[in-house]
Amino acid sequence: MIHIWAALLPTILAFASAQNSGNGGATYSQVTTVSVAGPGPTPTIEGPPVPTQTTVAVAPNARSYHLNSSFEITDKPVTRTFNWTISAQYGAPDGYNRSHITINGQMPGPLVEANEGDTLVFNLLNALPNDTASIHWHGMFQNGTAFMDGVPGVTQGGKSFTYQFKVTQYGTYWYHSHSGAQYTDGLFGPLIIHSVDDPLVRGTDFDCEQVILLNDWYHDESSTIVEGLLSVDGYKGTTAAPSPQSGLINGHGVYNCSALSTTDNCTTLTPPEFVVEPNAKTRFRLINGGSHVQFYFSVDNHTLDVIEADGTPISSFGAVNRVPIHNGANARFSIPKYSAVIDTTVGSAGDSYWMRAEIDTNCLAVIDSTLNTTAFAILRYGSTSTSDPTSSDWTDVLGDECVDFDDADLVPLVKKDAPSTANHRAAFDSAFGSVEYDDVAYHRFLFNDTTYTNYVYQPFLETVANNGSLNSTNVLYAEFADDVWTGDIIINNLDPALDHPYHLHGYEFFIVARGSGNMSLTDAESLDYNITNPTRRDTLVIPRSSYAVLRFANDLPGVWVLHCHIAWHLAEASLSNSLHLLLPA
């Protein structure tokens, strides 16, 4: 077995060296001030990308994200090649016209559909005039191809690039930029992997399927927002993660233009539409590709049967009215990828119902006065449906916390026990605090009192592969060496008022313990762990003032990053003075 290294990305999570973790580092308060010598970090953001084409960007049409029923699910692998041009174009996804980032002129990006065992080749041409670009394949193990993980400064640079890797898993995934905060500007899309071994079978568990991709949408470009957040005064006077202006469903939204002082740059649109077959079961593959908010997805008059979570098929725990789905959370909170089956025997051909993606404002520290809290779409029974719905929302109200289904509800359908013991453990504390330069305090996200510096032109993977060492003052890391077969990562969220979604690249981990308070390395020795078919994830939310223990088998050598999946928190973990050095997920 070869080393697995885990490095902290700009925002929230770094794997601190186990030798330096002592009692898990739980020795500092939520508001920590770290004094650093030298000049203060003055962000010099290059500004929003300038559109290079006069053609207006497009959103996926009504059929773009339908999974093709004629797609052959087979164990005979093939190579699938995609040629993508990343460029900036103007468009109005929710009615407000602004520059955003597209793939081949589309936002969100094209649907990628493949089989387990296939080799995927992406020829990526970066046509952005002012910025680098990269793509991270969220949830992909990258077994033997760690250098294709798509993280500038960790596994690659950030210019034009060809990605090539073999798919060794199946389920609902997505891809997104890992350069700057670009995915909040539209650089993301769905990635669906089929398998002959998938216990969820079309024709048995469902009849047809389509992707529903949700995201929060901001009227300022990410560069403007990040520049504000990294300043002393914050963005619009606060260092808190900002509120979006609307939500999008498959790249379409409806913003109330009358909320603006002038409507010269805004046109009120109509909601998107989805057509389903009557008297059938449709599988919705739900993905939250947003940068911050948690959505509650629902369809009026229709319950939802959740059958997949974070790429893992799960046993049904009964019909639900709403599915909570966070941009990067799971377990007791929301997870970024669900599959839910809807039974279209409720109505008849020609009927229509409202679909709703409601933003949980309890997750927002600040709320924009013009925020449209619910993104609507129309669900139509067949092509003969033309009238607007008259259906009503479910009467149950949202809770006052950003909670998700309990771990115990998300039981993997394919049983897999966690390793019974861990050969090595590392512990980390995360919390917002401040970093002081020349008596000036900057609001930052800290991991064990440390922020993150990214050397984008000297990737960590290259350094480690050449037997070099990482600088622990610039990036916290944990090393799981050749003789370590299984490992535990302890994450303590010390923030008393913030819940954070943590994503681990390259791995699917077992959630073997969680609880309130902090967990030290010493106390972890005597903890009672759940190793019997526990929930498996690549992302989880750890609630405020609580901990989680993630267990994994050390069988995927490489340099893998662990970070918060809220793009704005990720940005605030960096002390670098250029946006392209931030690594949002």
Coordinates of C-alpha atoms in Angstrom, one line a residue:
M1 CA 0.0 0.0 0.0
I2 CA 1.2 3.5 -0.9
H3 CA 0.8 6.7 1.1
I4 CA -2.5 8.5 1.3
W5 CA -2.1 12.2 2.1
A6 CA -4.9 14.5 2.9
A7 CA -4.4 18.2 2.5
L8 CA -6.6 21.0 3.6
L9 CA -8.2 23.2 0.9
P10 CA -8.6 26.9 1.4
T11 CA -11.6 26.8 3.5
I12 CA -12.4 24.6 6.2
L13 CA -10.8 21.3 6.4
A14 CA -7.3 20.3 6.5
F15 CA -5.9 17.1 7.8
A16 CA -3.5 18.3 10.4
S17 CA -0.6 16.0 11.0
A18 CA -1.6 13.3 13.5
Q19 CA 1.7 14.0 15.4
N20 CA 0.6 17.6 15.8
S21 CA -3.0 16.9 16.8
G22 CA -2.5 16.1 20.4
N23 CA -5.9 16.2 22.0
G24 CA -7.6 16.9 18.7
G25 CA -6.6 20.5 19.0
A26 CA -9.7 21.4 21.0
T27 CA -7.9 24.1 22.9
Y28 CA -9.0 27.4 21.3
S29 CA -12.2 29.2 21.3
Q30 CA -14.5 29.9 18.3
V31 CA -13.1 33.4 17.9
T32 CA -9.4 32.8 17.5
T33 CA -7.0 35.6 16.6
V34 CA -3.7 34.4 15.0
S35 CA -0.9 37.0 14.6
V36 CA 1.1 36.6 11.4
A37 CA 4.2 38.6 10.5
G38 CA 4.4 40.5 7.2
P39 CA 2.0 42.7 5.2
G40 CA -1.7 42.1 5.3
P41 CA -3.5 40.1 2.6
T42 CA -4.9 42.6 0.1
P43 CA -7.1 40.7 -2.4
T44 CA -6.5 41.7 -6.0
I45 CA -9.3 40.0 -7.9
E46 CA -9.1 40.2 -11.6
G47 CA -12.9 40.8 -12.0
P48 CA -15.6 38.9 -13.7
P49 CA -14.8 37.1 -17.0
V50 CA -15.6 39.1 -20.1
P51 CA -17.9 37.2 -22.5
T52 CA -16.0 36.1 -25.6
Q53 CA -19.0 35.5 -27.7
T54 CA -22.1 37.5 -28.6
T55 CA -24.3 34.4 -28.6
V56 CA -26.5 34.2 -25.5
A57 CA -25.9 31.3 -23.2
V58 CA -28.5 28.7 -23.0
A59 CA -29.9 26.5 -20.3
P60 CA -30.6 22.8 -20.8
N61 CA -33.9 22.2 -22.7
A62 CA -36.7 20.0 -21.3
R63 CA -35.1 16.8 -22.6
S64 CA -31.4 17.6 -22.0
Y65 CA -31.3 15.8 -18.6
H66 CA -33.6 12.9 -19.5
L67 CA -31.6 9.7 -19.2
N68 CA -31.9 7.8 -22.5
S69 CA -33.9 4.6 -22.2
S70 CA -31.9 3.2 -25.1
F71 CA -28.6 3.7 -23.3
E72 CA -27.1 0.2 -23.1
I73 CA -26.1 -0.7 -19.5
T74 CA -23.3 -3.3 -20.0
D75 CA -20.1 -4.6 -18.4
K76 CA -18.3 -4.2 -21.7
P77 CA -16.2 -1.1 -21.2
V78 CA -15.8 1.6 -23.9
T79 CA -13.9 4.9 -24.1
R80 CA -16.2 7.9 -24.2
T81 CA -14.7 11.2 -25.4
F82 CA -16.1 14.7 -24.7
N83 CA -14.8 18.0 -26.2
W84 CA -15.6 20.9 -24.0
T85 CA -14.9 24.6 -24.4
I86 CA -15.3 26.7 -21.2
S87 CA -16.2 30.3 -22.0
A88 CA -18.0 33.3 -20.5
Q89 CA -21.3 34.4 -22.0
Y90 CA -24.2 36.6 -21.1
G91 CA -27.6 35.1 -20.1
A92 CA -30.5 35.5 -17.7
P93 CA -31.1 32.2 -16.0
D94 CA -33.6 33.7 -13.6
G95 CA -34.4 36.8 -15.7
Y96 CA -31.5 39.0 -14.5
N97 CA -28.9 39.4 -17.2
R98 CA -25.3 38.8 -16.1
S99 CA -22.1 37.2 -17.3
H100 CA -21.7 33.5 -16.4
I101 CA -19.5 30.5 -17.3
T102 CA -20.7 27.9 -19.8
I103 CA -19.6 24.6 -21.3
N104 CA -20.1 24.6 -25.0
G105 CA -22.4 27.6 -24.5
Q106 CA -24.6 25.8 -21.9
M107 CA -25.2 26.4 -18.2
P108 CA -25.4 24.1 -16.3
G109 CA -23.1 21.9 -18.4
P110 CA -23.9 18.8 -20.5
L111 CA -25.2 15.5 -19.1
V112 CA -22.4 12.9 -18.9
E113 CA -23.8 9.3 -18.9
A114 CA -21.5 6.2 -18.8
N115 CA -21.1 2.7 -17.4
E116 CA -19.0 1.4 -14.6
G117 CA -15.7 0.3 -16.2
D118 CA -15.8 2.9 -19.0
T119 CA -12.8 5.3 -19.6
L120 CA -13.8 8.9 -19.8
V121 CA -11.8 11.5 -21.8
F122 CA -12.6 15.2 -21.5
N123 CA -10.6 17.5 -23.8
L124 CA -11.0 20.8 -21.9
L125 CA -10.3 24.1 -23.7
N126 CA -10.2 27.1 -21.4
A127 CA -11.5 30.1 -23.4
L128 CA -11.8 32.3 -20.3
P129 CA -9.8 35.5 -21.0
N130 CA -9.0 36.4 -17.4
D131 CA -8.9 33.1 -15.4
T132 CA -7.7 29.6 -15.1
A133 CA -10.2 26.7 -15.1
S134 CA -10.4 23.1 -13.8
I135 CA -13.0 20.3 -13.3
H136 CA -13.3 18.2 -10.2
W137 CA -15.3 14.9 -10.7
H138 CA -17.2 15.0 -7.4
G139 CA -17.3 11.6 -5.8
M140 CA -15.1 9.8 -8.3
F141 CA -12.5 7.5 -6.6
Q142 CA -9.8 8.2 -9.2
N143 CA -8.1 4.9 -8.3
G144 CA -4.7 5.1 -9.9
T145 CA -5.4 8.5 -11.5
A146 CA -5.2 10.8 -8.5
F147 CA -3.7 13.5 -10.9
M148 CA -7.1 13.7 -12.6
D149 CA -8.9 14.9 -9.5
G150 CA -9.1 18.4 -10.9
V151 CA -7.8 20.6 -8.0
P152 CA -5.3 23.3 -9.0
G153 CA -2.4 23.4 -6.6
V154 CA -3.1 19.9 -5.4
T155 CA -3.2 17.6 -8.5
Q156 CA -2.9 20.0 -11.5
G157 CA -2.5 23.5 -12.9
G158 CA -5.5 25.4 -14.2
K159 CA -5.3 25.9 -17.9
S160 CA -6.5 23.8 -20.9
F161 CA -6.2 20.2 -19.9
T162 CA -7.2 16.6 -21.0
Y163 CA -8.8 14.5 -18.2
Q164 CA -8.8 10.8 -18.6
F165 CA -9.8 8.2 -16.0
K166 CA -11.6 4.9 -15.6
V167 CA -14.9 4.8 -13.7
T168 CA -14.9 2.2 -10.9
Q169 CA -18.3 2.9 -9.3
Y170 CA -21.9 3.7 -10.1
G171 CA -24.5 6.2 -9.0
T172 CA -25.5 9.8 -9.2
Y173 CA -22.6 12.2 -9.2
W174 CA -21.7 15.6 -10.6
Y175 CA -18.7 17.6 -11.9
H176 CA -17.8 21.2 -11.1
S177 CA -15.0 23.7 -11.3
H178 CA -12.4 23.7 -8.5
S179 CA -10.8 27.0 -9.6
G180 CA -11.8 30.0 -7.6
A181 CA -15.5 30.1 -6.9
Q182 CA -16.3 29.4 -10.6
Y183 CA -18.9 26.8 -10.0
T184 CA -21.1 29.4 -8.4
D185 CA -20.9 31.2 -11.8
G186 CA -22.3 28.1 -13.6
L187 CA -19.3 25.8 -14.3
F188 CA -20.9 22.4 -13.2
G189 CA -23.1 19.6 -14.5
P190 CA -24.5 16.1 -13.9
L191 CA -22.4 12.8 -14.1
I192 CA -24.5 9.6 -14.0
I193 CA -22.8 6.2 -13.9
H194 CA -24.8 3.0 -14.6
S195 CA -23.8 -0.6 -13.7
V196 CA -25.0 -4.1 -14.3
D197 CA -24.4 -4.5 -10.5
D198 CA -26.7 -1.7 -9.5
P199 CA -29.5 -3.1 -7.4
L200 CA -31.8 -0.3 -8.6
V201 CA -33.1 -1.5 -12.0
R202 CA -35.0 0.4 -14.7
G203 CA -38.2 -1.5 -15.4
T204 CA -38.4 -2.9 -11.9
D205 CA -37.7 -0.1 -9.4
F206 CA -38.7 2.7 -11.8
D207 CA -39.7 3.1 -15.5
C208 CA -37.9 6.3 -16.5
E209 CA -35.4 8.7 -15.0
Q210 CA -34.2 12.3 -15.3
V211 CA -31.8 14.6 -13.5
I212 CA -33.0 17.6 -11.5
L213 CA -30.1 19.9 -10.8
L214 CA -30.7 22.6 -8.2
N215 CA -28.5 25.6 -7.4
D216 CA -28.7 28.9 -5.7
W217 CA -28.1 31.9 -8.0
Y218 CA -26.3 35.2 -7.3
H219 CA -26.6 38.4 -9.4
D220 CA -23.0 39.4 -8.6
E221 CA -20.2 37.4 -10.1
S222 CA -18.3 35.2 -7.7
S223 CA -15.1 37.3 -8.0
T224 CA -17.0 40.4 -6.7
I225 CA -18.4 38.4 -3.7
V226 CA -15.0 36.8 -2.9
E227 CA -13.2 40.1 -3.1
G228 CA -15.6 41.5 -0.6
L229 CA -15.4 38.5 1.8
L230 CA -11.6 38.6 1.9
S231 CA -11.6 42.3 2.7
V232 CA -11.7 43.8 6.3
D233 CA -15.3 45.1 5.8
G234 CA -16.7 42.0 4.1
Y235 CA -19.1 41.7 1.2
K236 CA -21.9 44.3 1.5
G237 CA -20.8 45.0 5.1
T238 CA -20.6 41.5 6.4
T239 CA -18.1 38.6 6.4
A240 CA -21.0 36.1 6.6
A241 CA -21.7 33.9 3.6
P242 CA -24.1 35.9 1.4
S243 CA -27.6 35.2 0.5
P244 CA -28.5 34.3 -3.1
Q245 CA -31.2 36.2 -5.1
S246 CA -33.0 33.1 -6.4
G247 CA -32.9 29.4 -7.0
L248 CA -32.6 27.6 -10.3
I249 CA -33.9 24.2 -11.4
N250 CA -31.9 22.8 -14.3
G251 CA -30.7 26.3 -15.1
H252 CA -34.1 28.0 -15.0
G253 CA -35.5 30.3 -12.4
V254 CA -38.0 33.1 -11.8
Y255 CA -36.8 36.3 -10.2
N256 CA -39.3 39.1 -9.3
C257 CA -37.8 41.9 -11.3
S258 CA -40.2 44.4 -9.7
A259 CA -38.1 44.1 -6.5
L260 CA -35.4 46.1 -8.3
S261 CA -35.3 49.9 -8.5
T262 CA -35.0 49.5 -12.3
T263 CA -35.9 46.6 -14.5
D264 CA -33.7 47.6 -17.4
N265 CA -31.5 44.5 -16.9
C266 CA -34.3 42.1 -15.8
T267 CA -37.2 40.2 -17.4
T268 CA -39.6 38.1 -15.3
L269 CA -39.6 34.6 -16.8
T270 CA -42.0 31.6 -16.6
P271 CA -41.0 28.5 -14.6
P272 CA -39.5 25.5 -16.3
E273 CA -41.5 22.4 -17.1
F274 CA -41.0 18.6 -16.7
V275 CA -43.1 16.0 -18.5
V276 CA -43.5 12.6 -17.0
E277 CA -45.4 9.5 -18.2
P278 CA -48.7 8.9 -16.4
N279 CA -49.2 5.7 -14.5
A280 CA -45.5 5.1 -14.2
K281 CA -42.6 5.5 -11.8
T282 CA -40.1 8.2 -12.5
R283 CA -36.7 8.3 -10.8
F284 CA -35.6 11.9 -10.1
R285 CA -31.8 12.0 -9.7
L286 CA -31.6 15.1 -7.4
I287 CA -28.3 17.1 -7.2
N288 CA -27.7 20.3 -5.3
G289 CA -25.0 22.1 -7.4
G290 CA -25.3 25.3 -5.4
S291 CA -22.7 27.2 -3.4
H292 CA -24.5 27.7 -0.1
V293 CA -28.1 27.0 0.5
Q294 CA -30.1 23.9 1.5
F295 CA -33.2 23.2 -0.6
Y296 CA -36.3 21.2 0.3
F297 CA -37.5 19.5 -2.9
S298 CA -41.2 18.5 -3.1
V299 CA -44.0 17.9 -5.6
D300 CA -47.5 18.8 -4.7
N301 CA -49.8 15.8 -4.0
H302 CA -46.9 13.4 -4.6
T303 CA -44.9 11.6 -2.0
L304 CA -41.3 10.7 -2.7
D305 CA -39.5 7.4 -2.1
V306 CA -35.8 8.0 -1.5
I307 CA -33.7 5.1 -3.0
E308 CA -30.2 6.5 -3.3
A309 CA -28.0 8.8 -1.2
D310 CA -24.6 10.2 -2.3
G311 CA -24.2 7.5 -5.0
T312 CA -25.1 4.7 -2.5
P313 CA -28.4 2.7 -3.1
I314 CA -30.3 2.7 0.2
S315 CA -33.2 0.7 1.6
S316 CA -36.5 2.5 1.4
F317 CA -37.6 4.1 4.7
G318 CA -41.0 5.1 3.5
A319 CA -42.6 7.9 1.5
V320 CA -41.7 11.5 2.4
N321 CA -43.3 14.8 1.4
R322 CA -40.0 16.7 1.1
V323 CA -36.4 15.8 0.4
P324 CA -33.9 18.1 2.1
I325 CA -30.8 18.5 0.0
H326 CA -27.7 20.6 0.9
N327 CA -25.0 21.8 -1.5
G328 CA -22.5 19.5 0.2
A329 CA -24.1 17.8 3.2
N330 CA -25.5 14.5 4.2
A331 CA -26.2 12.2 7.1
R332 CA -28.1 14.1 9.8
F333 CA -28.1 16.9 7.4
S334 CA -28.7 17.0 3.7
I335 CA -26.6 15.3 1.1
P336 CA -25.8 16.7 -2.3
K337 CA -27.1 13.8 -4.3
Y338 CA -30.4 11.8 -3.8
S339 CA -32.5 9.7 -6.0
A340 CA -36.2 9.8 -5.3
V341 CA -39.0 7.9 -7.1
I342 CA -42.3 9.6 -7.8
D343 CA -45.4 7.5 -8.7
T344 CA -47.5 9.2 -11.4
T345 CA -50.7 7.4 -10.6
V346 CA -52.0 10.3 -8.5
G347 CA -53.5 12.1 -11.4
S348 CA -54.4 11.6 -15.0
A349 CA -53.0 12.4 -18.4
G350 CA -53.2 16.2 -18.9
D351 CA -52.9 17.1 -15.2
S352 CA -50.2 19.4 -13.9
Y353 CA -48.7 20.0 -10.4
W354 CA -46.2 22.4 -8.9
M355 CA -42.7 21.2 -8.2
R356 CA -40.9 23.3 -5.4
A357 CA -37.3 23.8 -4.4
E358 CA -37.6 25.8 -1.2
I359 CA -34.6 27.6 0.2
D360 CA -34.3 26.9 3.9
T361 CA -33.6 30.5 5.2
N362 CA -32.6 29.1 8.6
C363 CA -29.3 28.2 7.0
L364 CA -28.6 31.8 6.0
A365 CA -26.9 34.3 8.3
V366 CA -28.2 37.2 6.1
I367 CA -31.2 37.2 3.7
D368 CA -31.3 39.4 0.6
S369 CA -34.5 41.5 0.7
T370 CA -35.3 40.5 -2.9
L371 CA -34.7 36.7 -2.4
N372 CA -37.3 34.5 -4.0
T373 CA -37.2 31.7 -1.5
T374 CA -39.0 29.1 -3.7
A375 CA -37.9 28.0 -7.1
F376 CA -40.9 26.6 -9.0
A377 CA -41.3 24.2 -11.9
I378 CA -44.3 22.6 -13.5
L379 CA -44.8 18.8 -13.5
R380 CA -46.9 17.8 -16.4
Y381 CA -48.6 14.4 -16.9
G382 CA -47.9 13.7 -20.6
S383 CA -47.7 16.1 -23.6
T384 CA -51.4 17.0 -23.5
S385 CA -50.9 19.0 -20.3
T386 CA -50.9 22.7 -21.0
S387 CA -52.6 24.6 -18.2
D388 CA -50.9 26.0 -15.1
P389 CA -51.2 24.0 -11.9
T390 CA -53.7 24.8 -9.2
S391 CA -52.2 22.4 -6.7
S392 CA -51.2 23.4 -3.1
D393 CA -48.0 22.9 -1.1
W394 CA -47.8 20.3 1.6
T395 CA -49.1 21.6 4.9
D396 CA -46.2 20.5 7.1
V397 CA -43.8 23.3 7.8
L398 CA -40.1 23.3 7.6
G399 CA -38.2 23.0 10.9
D400 CA -36.1 25.8 12.4
E401 CA -32.8 23.9 11.8
C402 CA -31.0 22.8 8.7
V403 CA -31.4 19.1 9.5
D404 CA -31.7 16.1 7.1
F405 CA -32.7 12.5 7.4
D406 CA -31.1 10.7 10.3
D407 CA -28.1 8.4 9.6
A408 CA -30.2 5.5 10.7
D409 CA -32.7 6.1 7.9
L410 CA -30.0 5.9 5.2
V411 CA -29.2 2.2 5.3
P412 CA -27.1 1.0 2.4
L413 CA -28.9 -1.5 0.2
V414 CA -25.6 -3.3 -0.6
K415 CA -24.3 -4.2 2.9
K416 CA -20.7 -3.3 3.7
D417 CA -19.3 -3.3 7.2
A418 CA -16.7 -0.7 8.2
P419 CA -13.2 -1.9 9.2
S420 CA -13.4 -3.1 12.8
T421 CA -10.4 -1.0 13.9
A422 CA -8.4 2.0 12.8
N423 CA -4.6 1.7 12.6
H424 CA -4.1 5.5 12.7
R425 CA -6.2 8.5 13.6
A426 CA -6.0 12.2 12.9
A427 CA -8.1 14.9 14.5
F428 CA -9.0 18.5 13.4
D429 CA -10.9 21.4 14.8
S430 CA -12.5 23.9 12.5
A431 CA -14.0 27.3 13.4
F432 CA -14.3 30.8 12.1
G433 CA -11.9 33.3 13.7
S434 CA -9.5 36.1 12.7
V435 CA -6.0 36.4 11.4
E436 CA -4.1 39.5 12.4
Y437 CA -1.6 41.3 10.1
D438 CA 0.1 44.4 11.4
D439 CA -2.7 44.9 14.0
V440 CA -5.5 44.5 11.3
A441 CA -7.8 41.6 11.8
Y442 CA -9.1 39.6 8.8
H443 CA -12.1 37.2 9.2
R444 CA -11.1 33.7 8.1
F445 CA -12.0 30.1 8.5
L446 CA -9.3 28.3 10.6
F447 CA -8.3 24.7 10.9
N448 CA -6.3 24.2 14.0
D449 CA -5.4 27.9 13.9
T450 CA -4.2 27.7 10.3
T451 CA -5.5 29.0 7.0
Y452 CA -4.5 27.7 3.6
T453 CA -2.0 28.9 1.0
N454 CA -2.2 27.4 -2.5
Y455 CA 0.9 27.1 -4.7
V456 CA -1.1 26.6 -7.9
Y457 CA 2.0 26.1 -10.1
Q458 CA 3.5 23.6 -7.8
P459 CA 0.9 20.9 -7.1
F460 CA 1.2 19.0 -3.8
L461 CA 0.8 15.7 -5.6
E462 CA 3.9 16.4 -7.7
T463 CA 5.8 17.4 -4.5
V464 CA 4.8 14.2 -2.7
A465 CA 5.5 12.0 -5.7
N466 CA 9.0 13.4 -5.8
N467 CA 9.5 12.5 -2.1
G468 CA 9.2 16.2 -1.1
S469 CA 7.4 17.4 2.0
L470 CA 4.6 19.9 2.5
N471 CA 5.0 23.1 4.5
S472 CA 2.8 22.6 7.6
T473 CA 2.6 26.4 8.1
N474 CA 0.9 26.8 4.7
V475 CA -1.3 23.7 4.6
L476 CA -2.4 21.3 7.3
Y477 CA -2.1 17.7 6.3
A478 CA -2.3 14.2 7.6
E479 CA -0.2 11.3 6.3
F480 CA -1.5 7.7 6.4
A481 CA 1.6 5.7 5.5
D482 CA 2.2 2.4 3.7
D483 CA 1.7 0.3 6.8
V484 CA -1.6 1.9 7.8
W485 CA -4.4 -0.2 6.4
T486 CA -7.3 1.7 7.9
G487 CA -7.7 5.2 9.2
D488 CA -10.1 7.5 11.2
I489 CA -10.5 11.2 10.6
I490 CA -12.0 13.1 13.5
I491 CA -13.6 16.4 12.7
N492 CA -14.7 18.8 15.5
N493 CA -16.9 21.7 14.4
L494 CA -16.2 24.3 17.1
D495 CA -18.5 26.9 15.6
P496 CA -21.4 27.4 18.0
A497 CA -23.8 28.7 15.3
L498 CA -22.7 27.2 12.0
D499 CA -23.1 23.8 10.4
H500 CA -20.5 22.8 7.8
P501 CA -20.7 20.3 5.0
Y502 CA -17.4 18.5 4.6
H503 CA -16.3 16.7 1.4
L504 CA -13.5 14.2 1.1
H505 CA -12.0 13.7 -2.4
G506 CA -11.1 10.3 -3.6
Y507 CA -12.9 8.3 -1.0
E508 CA -16.3 7.0 0.2
F509 CA -16.0 6.9 4.0
F510 CA -18.0 5.2 6.7
I511 CA -19.7 7.4 9.3
V512 CA -18.9 5.3 12.4
A513 CA -19.6 7.9 15.1
R514 CA -20.9 11.4 15.7
G515 CA -22.1 13.4 18.7
S516 CA -22.2 16.7 20.4
G517 CA -19.1 18.4 21.8
N518 CA -15.5 17.6 20.8
M519 CA -13.8 14.3 20.4
S520 CA -10.1 14.0 21.3
L521 CA -7.7 11.4 20.1
T522 CA -7.5 10.0 23.6
D523 CA -11.2 9.7 24.1
A524 CA -11.6 8.2 20.6
E525 CA -9.6 5.1 21.8
S526 CA -12.6 4.0 24.0
L527 CA -15.5 5.2 21.8
D528 CA -18.2 2.7 20.8
Y529 CA -18.2 2.7 16.9
N530 CA -21.0 1.6 14.6
I531 CA -19.3 -0.7 12.1
T532 CA -22.3 -2.7 11.0
N533 CA -23.3 -1.4 7.5
P534 CA -23.0 2.2 8.6
T535 CA -23.9 5.1 6.3
R536 CA -21.4 5.6 3.5
R537 CA -20.7 9.1 2.0
D538 CA -18.2 11.3 0.3
T539 CA -19.8 14.4 2.0
L540 CA -21.5 15.0 5.3
V541 CA -22.6 18.0 7.4
I542 CA -21.3 18.2 10.9
P543 CA -23.7 20.3 13.0
R544 CA -22.5 23.2 15.2
S545 CA -20.6 22.3 18.3
S546 CA -20.4 18.6 17.4
Y547 CA -18.1 16.0 15.9
A548 CA -18.0 13.1 13.5
V549 CA -15.6 10.2 13.0
L550 CA -15.0 9.0 9.4
R551 CA -13.4 5.6 8.8
F552 CA -11.8 4.5 5.5
A553 CA -9.6 1.8 4.1
N554 CA -6.2 3.2 3.0
D555 CA -6.3 1.7 -0.5
L556 CA -6.4 4.7 -2.8
P557 CA -2.9 6.3 -2.8
G558 CA -2.7 10.0 -3.6
V559 CA -3.1 13.5 -2.2
W560 CA -6.7 14.1 -1.4
V561 CA -8.3 17.2 -0.1
L562 CA -11.0 17.6 2.6
H563 CA -12.9 20.9 2.7
C564 CA -16.2 22.6 3.4
H565 CA -18.4 22.6 0.4
I566 CA -19.9 26.1 1.0
A567 CA -18.0 28.0 -1.6
W568 CA -17.9 31.3 0.4
H569 CA -16.6 29.5 3.5
L570 CA -14.0 27.9 1.3
A571 CA -12.9 31.3 0.0
E572 CA -12.6 32.7 3.5
A573 CA -10.1 30.0 4.5
S574 CA -7.5 31.5 2.2
L575 CA -4.9 34.1 2.8
S576 CA -3.7 34.3 -0.8
N577 CA -4.1 37.5 -2.6
S578 CA -5.5 36.2 -5.9
L579 CA -8.9 34.6 -6.5
H580 CA -7.6 31.8 -8.6
L581 CA -5.6 30.5 -5.6
L582 CA -8.9 29.7 -3.8
L583 CA -10.2 26.2 -4.2
P584 CA -14.0 26.0 -3.8
A585 CA -15.7 22.8 -4.1

